[in-house]
C-alpha cells in the first residue's frame, strides 16, 4: 500500500510539473504552474510577437537606431538576445598625449578613465600635425621630413619634404590606401593694391616625390582643414561672429565658395573662437565654441547650415582637439556630449560639455578654446585589439 501511494504521488508530481526535495526526513513538493504551450494551429490563428522566428526578430532589431534597440531589449529575454546580437556600438577615439620631453607617450580611454603609457622613440624630435583613422601625421623639427606613423603597429610611410612653415594640414584616409591625399595651407597674403587675400594650398600623396602648390584668391581667414567627398573644406570664422564654408576640389584643383553662412551666438573675436568640422554618414557637421560658452552644432543641409536642437542631435558625440575632430552617434554612455582634448582633474578623464545639462565638467571658467584644446594632445582611433599593443 505504501508503495502504491508512492507511485501515485510520483505520477501526480510529474503530471503537475512539480519538483520535490526532502529535508530532515520530510518531503517537500514545489508546484510550478506553466500554461500549456500553444499548438501550431493556435499560433497560426492568433499570431503574436512572442512567436516571431529569431532570424526575423534579428532583422527587425537591426533596423532600429541604437536607443530603440536598447529599449526593445528590455522587453523580454528573447528580444534582448536578438537586440544584443545585432547591436552596433561605435568605437570611440582615445586621447593621445605627447610628452614635454622624452618619448614616453600617454593614451587615455575617455570612457573607462584608464591611462596607458608606452615608449615611441620613432617620434623623437617630431611635431604633431594631424590624425585620422588611427594614423598620425608627423614632421621632423630640424630636417622638415614629413611622415605618417601608426603608433600601434609602428608602421611608417614617408612623404616629400616640405621646407616652408604651414598653417593647417589634413589628409583623407589611411596612407596605405591608394586614395590617400594630403593637403596643407602654407601662407596667407594680403595685397593692398587690389584688396585681395591670396591663399597657398599644396597637396601630395604617399609615394609622390614633390608637393603640388597653387595660389588662389581668398577672402577670409584660414581655419582647420577637413576632407570629405574629394574636397578639403574650410570654415572661416568672421570677426564679429558667424562664418562661411569653402572647399578645394583635389582633382580639378578649383575652389568653391558654398556661401553656407551661419550667424554665431558667440560674438567674440576670431582668435577667441574655433570651428570644428566632422562628418557622419557622408554628412558634414560644424561645431563652434569659444571659451566657456555653450558649443553650437550645425549640419549642412542643401548648402545651408541648420542649427541642431537637442532632439535633432539624437545622441551625437563630438571629440575635438587642436588638430582634428571626430564624430560618433552610437555611444550609449557618451551621448550628447562634447569631449575636449584636455585632461581633467587627476589626469583620469578629459574636459567635457554635457549638451543635456548645459554644463562643463569639471566646472571651471575657460577663457579660450586653446585652453580646452592644448596642442600637446590629439584624438586617435585605436584598433579593435588596442590592448595587445600596450
Short mmCIF file of C-alpha atoms in Angstrom, two decimals:
data_model
loop_
_atom_site.label_atom_id
_atom_site.label_comp_id
_atom_site.label_asym_id
_atom_site.label_seq_id
_atom_site.Cartn_x
_atom_site.Cartn_y
_atom_site.Cartn_z
CA UNK A 1 0.00 0.00 0.00
CA UNK A 2 2.81 2.36 0.87
CA UNK A 3 4.45 1.53 -2.45
CA UNK A 4 1.22 2.21 -4.36
CA UNK A 5 0.81 5.59 -2.61
CA UNK A 6 4.36 6.50 -3.53
CA UNK A 7 3.83 5.54 -7.14
CA UNK A 8 0.60 7.54 -7.38
CA UNK A 9 2.26 10.53 -5.74
CA UNK A 10 5.28 10.46 -8.06
CA UNK A 11 2.97 10.17 -11.08
CA UNK A 12 0.93 13.15 -9.86
CA UNK A 13 4.08 15.18 -9.26
CA UNK A 14 5.26 14.51 -12.81
CA UNK A 15 1.88 15.31 -14.31
CA UNK A 16 1.58 18.59 -12.44
CA UNK A 17 5.12 19.62 -13.37
CA UNK A 18 6.36 19.77 -9.81
CA UNK A 19 9.73 19.19 -8.23
CA UNK A 20 10.49 17.51 -4.92
CA UNK A 21 13.18 17.66 -2.29
CA UNK A 22 13.47 16.38 1.27
CA UNK A 23 14.95 17.89 4.41
CA UNK A 24 15.23 16.19 7.80
CA UNK A 25 13.19 13.26 6.52
CA UNK A 26 10.31 15.49 5.38
CA UNK A 27 9.34 15.56 1.69
CA UNK A 28 8.57 18.94 0.06
CA UNK A 29 6.74 19.46 -3.23
CA UNK A 30 7.10 22.61 -5.36
CA UNK A 31 4.29 23.11 -7.88
CA UNK A 32 5.30 25.03 -10.99
CA UNK A 33 2.28 26.25 -12.85
CA UNK A 34 3.02 26.69 -16.54
CA UNK A 35 0.40 27.43 -19.14
CA UNK A 36 0.18 24.75 -21.78
CA UNK A 37 2.21 25.54 -24.86
CA UNK A 38 0.29 26.62 -27.92
CA UNK A 39 -0.15 24.25 -30.76
CA UNK A 40 0.94 25.26 -34.26
CA UNK A 41 -2.70 25.74 -35.25
CA UNK A 42 -3.29 28.08 -32.31
CA UNK A 43 -0.20 30.12 -33.20
CA UNK A 44 -1.40 30.42 -36.80
CA UNK A 45 -4.85 31.62 -35.70
CA UNK A 46 -3.57 34.04 -33.01
CA UNK A 47 -0.10 35.26 -34.07
CA UNK A 48 2.00 37.11 -31.50
CA UNK A 49 5.35 38.93 -31.37
CA UNK A 50 6.37 36.23 -28.89
CA UNK A 51 6.31 33.68 -31.68
CA UNK A 52 8.44 35.52 -34.25
CA UNK A 53 11.31 33.44 -35.62
CA UNK A 54 14.66 34.53 -34.20
CA UNK A 55 16.03 35.29 -37.67
CA UNK A 56 13.13 37.65 -38.42
CA UNK A 57 13.41 39.26 -34.99
CA UNK A 58 17.12 39.97 -35.60
CA UNK A 59 16.29 41.64 -38.91
CA UNK A 60 13.76 43.89 -37.16
CA UNK A 61 16.20 44.77 -34.37
CA UNK A 62 18.98 45.54 -36.86
CA UNK A 63 16.83 48.30 -38.38
CA UNK A 64 16.38 50.12 -35.10
CA UNK A 65 18.58 53.03 -34.07
CA UNK A 66 20.71 52.37 -31.01
CA UNK A 67 18.41 53.92 -28.39
CA UNK A 68 15.39 51.99 -29.72
CA UNK A 69 17.44 48.80 -29.85
CA UNK A 70 18.29 49.23 -26.16
CA UNK A 71 14.67 49.95 -25.25
CA UNK A 72 13.42 46.88 -27.14
CA UNK A 73 15.99 44.66 -25.42
CA UNK A 74 14.28 45.37 -22.07
CA UNK A 75 11.04 43.68 -23.18
CA UNK A 76 11.94 40.04 -22.64
CA UNK A 77 14.78 37.55 -22.85
CA UNK A 78 14.11 36.64 -26.48
CA UNK A 79 14.07 40.25 -27.59
CA UNK A 80 17.16 41.02 -25.54
CA UNK A 81 19.13 38.21 -27.17
CA UNK A 82 18.06 39.34 -30.65
CA UNK A 83 18.80 43.02 -29.94
CA UNK A 84 22.25 42.39 -28.48
CA UNK A 85 23.22 40.06 -31.33
CA UNK A 86 22.80 42.84 -33.93
CA UNK A 87 23.62 45.90 -31.80
CA UNK A 88 26.35 48.05 -33.30
CA UNK A 89 28.24 50.28 -30.87
CA UNK A 90 30.84 52.50 -32.48
CA UNK A 91 34.43 52.63 -31.34
CA UNK A 92 35.17 55.88 -29.54
CA UNK A 93 38.51 57.63 -30.12
CA UNK A 94 41.19 57.77 -27.44
CA UNK A 95 43.27 60.74 -26.38
CA UNK A 96 46.91 60.57 -27.49
CA UNK A 97 49.18 62.86 -25.42
CA UNK A 98 52.69 63.99 -26.26
CA UNK A 99 55.29 64.50 -23.51
CA UNK A 100 57.06 67.79 -22.87
CA UNK A 101 60.31 65.88 -23.29
CA UNK A 102 61.36 62.31 -23.97
CA UNK A 103 59.49 59.59 -25.85
CA UNK A 104 57.06 58.32 -23.21
CA UNK A 105 53.53 58.89 -24.54
CA UNK A 106 50.16 58.59 -22.81
CA UNK A 107 46.97 57.09 -24.21
CA UNK A 108 43.71 57.82 -22.40
CA UNK A 109 40.47 55.89 -22.77
CA UNK A 110 37.84 58.60 -22.04
CA UNK A 111 35.08 56.08 -21.38
CA UNK A 112 36.78 53.86 -18.82
CA UNK A 113 39.12 56.56 -17.46
CA UNK A 114 42.18 54.40 -17.97
CA UNK A 115 45.57 55.77 -18.99
CA UNK A 116 48.31 53.72 -20.66
CA UNK A 117 51.93 54.73 -21.12
CA UNK A 118 54.18 53.45 -23.89
CA UNK A 119 57.52 54.37 -25.42
CA UNK A 120 57.80 55.57 -29.03
CA UNK A 121 61.40 56.50 -29.85
CA UNK A 122 60.35 56.75 -33.54
CA UNK A 123 58.67 60.07 -32.74
CA UNK A 124 61.68 61.74 -31.10
CA UNK A 125 62.30 65.31 -32.30
CA UNK A 126 59.00 65.37 -34.21
CA UNK A 127 55.97 67.63 -34.05
CA UNK A 128 52.36 66.57 -34.31
CA UNK A 129 50.32 67.71 -37.32
CA UNK A 130 47.10 65.70 -37.69
CA UNK A 131 45.44 62.34 -37.03
CA UNK A 132 42.81 60.26 -38.79
CA UNK A 133 41.85 56.57 -38.97
CA UNK A 134 44.43 55.55 -36.38
CA UNK A 135 47.38 57.27 -38.11
CA UNK A 136 49.45 60.27 -37.03
CA UNK A 137 50.90 62.80 -39.44
CA UNK A 138 54.27 63.97 -38.13
CA UNK A 139 57.07 66.37 -39.11
CA UNK A 140 60.70 66.37 -38.06
CA UNK A 141 61.57 69.59 -36.26
CA UNK A 142 65.01 70.01 -37.88
CA UNK A 143 65.01 68.15 -41.20
CA UNK A 144 61.36 69.07 -42.05
CA UNK A 145 60.78 65.49 -43.19
CA UNK A 146 57.10 64.56 -43.09
CA UNK A 147 55.78 61.07 -42.48
CA UNK A 148 52.78 59.04 -41.40
CA UNK A 149 53.15 56.90 -38.30
CA UNK A 150 50.87 54.29 -36.77
CA UNK A 151 51.66 54.22 -33.01
CA UNK A 152 50.06 50.79 -32.60
CA UNK A 153 51.60 48.81 -35.45
CA UNK A 154 54.72 51.06 -35.65
CA UNK A 155 54.30 51.37 -39.43
CA UNK A 156 55.81 54.42 -41.12
CA UNK A 157 55.00 55.95 -44.52
CA UNK A 158 57.16 58.80 -45.86
CA UNK A 159 56.03 61.96 -47.62
CA UNK A 160 58.01 64.53 -49.63
CA UNK A 161 59.84 67.09 -47.53
CA UNK A 162 58.09 70.44 -47.09
CA UNK A 163 60.56 73.20 -46.27
CA UNK A 164 58.18 76.06 -45.50
CA UNK A 165 56.08 76.52 -42.41
CA UNK A 166 52.37 75.89 -42.81
CA UNK A 167 49.19 76.90 -41.05
CA UNK A 168 46.93 73.84 -41.24
CA UNK A 169 47.14 70.33 -42.67
CA UNK A 170 44.89 67.26 -43.08
CA UNK A 171 44.67 64.00 -45.00
CA UNK A 172 41.80 61.98 -46.45
CA UNK A 173 42.27 58.36 -45.33
CA UNK A 174 44.99 55.91 -44.19
CA UNK A 175 48.26 56.24 -46.16
CA UNK A 176 48.02 52.57 -47.07
CA UNK A 177 45.08 53.43 -49.33
CA UNK A 178 45.56 54.37 -52.98
CA UNK A 179 43.14 57.25 -52.44
CA UNK A 180 45.10 58.98 -49.69
CA UNK A 181 45.78 62.67 -50.32
CA UNK A 182 47.37 65.25 -48.03
CA UNK A 183 46.58 68.95 -48.17
CA UNK A 184 48.10 71.91 -46.36
CA UNK A 185 47.80 75.69 -46.33
CA UNK A 186 51.23 77.29 -46.17
CA UNK A 187 50.56 81.02 -46.38
CA UNK A 188 48.03 83.82 -46.48
CA UNK A 189 48.96 87.04 -48.26
CA UNK A 190 47.05 90.29 -48.47
CA UNK A 191 47.65 92.61 -51.44
CA UNK A 192 46.85 96.22 -50.57
CA UNK A 193 46.69 97.47 -54.16
CA UNK A 194 43.69 95.33 -55.10
CA UNK A 195 42.48 94.37 -51.61
CA UNK A 196 42.93 90.69 -52.40
CA UNK A 197 43.76 87.96 -49.95
CA UNK A 198 45.62 85.02 -51.51
CA UNK A 199 46.00 81.57 -50.06
CA UNK A 200 48.60 78.93 -50.99
CA UNK A 201 47.48 75.31 -50.81
CA UNK A 202 49.72 72.31 -51.51
CA UNK A 203 48.77 68.66 -51.98
CA UNK A 204 50.56 65.34 -52.38
CA UNK A 205 50.04 61.63 -51.82
CA UNK A 206 52.15 58.81 -50.36
CA UNK A 207 54.75 57.76 -52.92
CA UNK A 208 54.92 61.21 -54.54
CA UNK A 209 58.27 62.98 -54.90
CA UNK A 210 57.02 66.57 -54.58
CA UNK A 211 54.14 68.77 -53.48
CA UNK A 212 51.81 70.41 -55.98
CA UNK A 213 51.30 74.03 -54.96
CA UNK A 214 48.67 76.50 -56.07
CA UNK A 215 47.85 80.09 -55.06
CA UNK A 216 44.25 81.26 -55.16
CA UNK A 217 42.25 84.36 -54.31
CA UNK A 218 40.57 84.06 -50.96
CA UNK A 219 38.53 86.48 -48.90
CA UNK A 220 38.58 85.14 -45.38
CA UNK A 221 40.85 83.94 -42.62
CA UNK A 222 42.05 80.36 -42.72
CA UNK A 223 40.66 77.65 -40.45
CA UNK A 224 41.14 73.93 -39.91
CA UNK A 225 41.08 71.61 -42.92
CA UNK A 226 38.71 68.67 -43.25
CA UNK A 227 38.48 66.19 -46.13
CA UNK A 228 35.17 64.83 -47.44
CA UNK A 229 33.94 63.77 -50.91
CA UNK A 230 37.17 64.65 -52.79
CA UNK A 231 37.32 68.11 -51.20
CA UNK A 232 39.25 69.85 -48.46
CA UNK A 233 36.79 72.01 -46.56
CA UNK A 234 37.42 75.27 -44.70
CA UNK A 235 35.05 77.04 -42.37
CA UNK A 236 36.04 80.68 -41.95
CA UNK A 237 35.11 82.43 -38.75
CA UNK A 238 34.22 86.11 -39.05
CA UNK A 239 35.50 88.66 -36.55
CA UNK A 240 32.02 89.57 -35.32
CA UNK A 241 30.55 86.07 -35.23
CA UNK A 242 29.47 83.53 -37.82
CA UNK A 243 31.42 82.42 -40.88
CA UNK A 244 31.23 80.81 -44.30
CA UNK A 245 32.18 77.49 -45.90
CA UNK A 246 34.64 76.98 -48.78
CA UNK A 247 36.21 73.91 -50.36
CA UNK A 248 39.11 72.91 -52.60
CA UNK A 249 38.48 70.10 -55.12
CA UNK A 250 41.59 67.92 -55.25
CA UNK A 251 41.07 66.58 -58.80
CA UNK A 252 40.15 69.77 -60.65
CA UNK A 253 42.21 71.92 -58.23
CA UNK A 254 39.48 74.54 -58.04
CA UNK A 255 37.97 76.47 -55.15
CA UNK A 256 34.25 76.62 -54.47
CA UNK A 257 32.52 79.09 -52.17
CA UNK A 258 29.38 77.43 -50.85
CA UNK A 259 28.09 80.58 -49.18
CA UNK A 260 26.77 78.45 -46.37
CA UNK A 261 26.74 81.20 -43.78
CA UNK A 262 25.96 80.82 -40.12
CA UNK A 263 25.27 83.60 -37.63
CA UNK A 264 27.04 82.61 -34.46
CA UNK A 265 25.77 83.43 -30.99
CA UNK A 266 29.40 83.78 -29.94
CA UNK A 267 30.13 87.44 -30.57
CA UNK A 268 33.85 87.14 -29.91
CA UNK A 269 36.94 87.90 -31.92
CA UNK A 270 38.35 85.45 -34.45
CA UNK A 271 41.16 84.39 -32.12
CA UNK A 272 38.83 83.60 -29.21
CA UNK A 273 36.67 81.04 -31.02
CA UNK A 274 37.21 77.90 -33.03
CA UNK A 275 35.36 75.88 -35.62
CA UNK A 276 35.49 72.10 -35.94
CA UNK A 277 34.30 70.15 -38.97
CA UNK A 278 33.41 66.45 -38.87
CA UNK A 279 31.34 64.03 -40.89
CA UNK A 280 28.88 61.28 -40.15
CA UNK A 281 27.40 59.03 -42.84
CA UNK A 282 28.62 61.42 -45.54
CA UNK A 283 27.01 64.49 -43.94
CA UNK A 284 29.08 67.49 -42.84
CA UNK A 285 28.72 68.85 -39.30
CA UNK A 286 30.12 72.03 -37.75
CA UNK A 287 30.76 72.85 -34.11
CA UNK A 288 31.56 76.38 -32.93
CA UNK A 289 32.95 77.00 -29.48
CA UNK A 290 34.55 79.88 -27.62
CA UNK A 291 35.87 79.68 -24.11
CA UNK A 292 33.18 78.98 -21.56
CA UNK A 293 30.25 79.41 -23.96
CA UNK A 294 27.83 76.69 -24.98
CA UNK A 295 29.09 74.82 -28.09
CA UNK A 296 26.83 75.27 -31.11
CA UNK A 297 26.36 72.41 -33.59
CA UNK A 298 25.15 72.71 -37.18
CA UNK A 299 24.54 70.30 -40.05
CA UNK A 300 24.99 71.20 -43.73
CA UNK A 301 21.64 70.70 -45.49
CA UNK A 302 21.30 71.75 -49.14
CA UNK A 303 24.19 74.26 -48.85
CA UNK A 304 22.72 75.77 -45.67
CA UNK A 305 23.86 75.37 -42.09
CA UNK A 306 20.98 74.15 -39.93
CA UNK A 307 21.39 74.57 -36.19
CA UNK A 308 20.80 71.27 -34.41
CA UNK A 309 18.42 71.17 -31.47
CA UNK A 310 18.98 68.74 -28.61
CA UNK A 311 16.32 66.43 -30.03
CA UNK A 312 17.82 66.53 -33.52
CA UNK A 313 21.29 65.71 -32.20
CA UNK A 314 19.93 62.28 -31.26
CA UNK A 315 22.91 61.28 -29.15
CA UNK A 316 25.77 62.69 -31.22
CA UNK A 317 29.16 62.86 -29.53
CA UNK A 318 31.86 65.33 -30.65
CA UNK A 319 35.56 64.80 -29.92
CA UNK A 320 37.62 67.92 -30.70
CA UNK A 321 41.30 68.80 -30.40
CA UNK A 322 43.70 71.50 -31.56
CA UNK A 323 44.33 69.49 -34.75
CA UNK A 324 41.35 67.27 -35.54
CA UNK A 325 37.79 66.31 -34.66
CA UNK A 326 35.79 63.08 -34.60
CA UNK A 327 32.04 62.47 -34.54
CA UNK A 328 30.08 59.46 -33.28
CA UNK A 329 26.40 58.68 -32.75
CA UNK A 330 26.35 55.14 -31.38
CA UNK A 331 28.00 55.60 -27.99
CA UNK A 332 25.36 54.74 -25.33
CA UNK A 333 27.39 56.04 -22.38
CA UNK A 334 28.74 59.21 -24.02
CA UNK A 335 25.68 60.56 -25.81
CA UNK A 336 25.03 64.30 -26.26
CA UNK A 337 28.48 65.32 -25.11
CA UNK A 338 31.45 67.27 -26.44
CA UNK A 339 34.83 65.91 -25.34
CA UNK A 340 37.83 68.22 -25.47
CA UNK A 341 41.45 67.10 -25.68
CA UNK A 342 42.37 68.44 -22.25
CA UNK A 343 42.86 66.31 -19.16
CA UNK A 344 40.53 66.95 -16.25
CA UNK A 345 41.33 66.53 -12.58
CA UNK A 346 43.89 63.85 -11.63
CA UNK A 347 44.50 63.17 -15.35
CA UNK A 348 41.90 60.40 -15.29
CA UNK A 349 39.35 61.97 -17.62
CA UNK A 350 39.10 64.78 -20.14
CA UNK A 351 37.14 68.01 -20.06
CA UNK A 352 33.64 67.60 -21.47
CA UNK A 353 30.46 69.55 -22.04
CA UNK A 354 27.04 67.99 -21.50
CA UNK A 355 24.54 69.16 -24.09
CA UNK A 356 21.73 67.73 -21.94
CA UNK A 357 22.70 69.65 -18.80
CA UNK A 358 24.46 72.64 -20.46
CA UNK A 359 27.44 72.34 -18.13
CA UNK A 360 31.17 71.77 -18.37
CA UNK A 361 32.88 69.02 -16.40
CA UNK A 362 34.89 69.91 -14.45
CA UNK A 363 33.12 73.20 -13.73
CA UNK A 364 35.68 75.90 -14.40
CA UNK A 365 35.95 79.22 -16.18
CA UNK A 366 37.53 78.51 -19.56
CA UNK A 367 38.69 81.72 -21.24
CA UNK A 368 39.58 80.42 -24.71
CA UNK A 369 39.23 77.32 -26.84
CA UNK A 370 43.03 76.85 -26.72
CA UNK A 371 42.67 76.07 -23.02
CA UNK A 372 40.23 73.31 -23.86
CA UNK A 373 42.31 72.01 -26.79
CA UNK A 374 46.04 72.22 -25.97
CA UNK A 375 48.44 71.37 -28.85
CA UNK A 376 50.07 68.53 -26.89
CA UNK A 377 47.19 66.10 -27.41
CA UNK A 378 45.04 64.73 -30.22
CA UNK A 379 42.18 62.25 -30.72
CA UNK A 380 43.15 58.99 -32.37
CA UNK A 381 41.07 55.97 -33.41
CA UNK A 382 42.53 52.83 -31.78
CA UNK A 383 42.38 49.37 -33.38
CA UNK A 384 39.94 46.75 -32.07
CA UNK A 385 42.79 44.91 -30.31
CA UNK A 386 44.38 48.06 -28.91
CA UNK A 387 45.29 46.42 -25.59
CA UNK A 388 47.52 43.94 -27.44
CA UNK A 389 49.82 46.83 -28.35
CA UNK A 390 50.04 48.36 -24.88
#
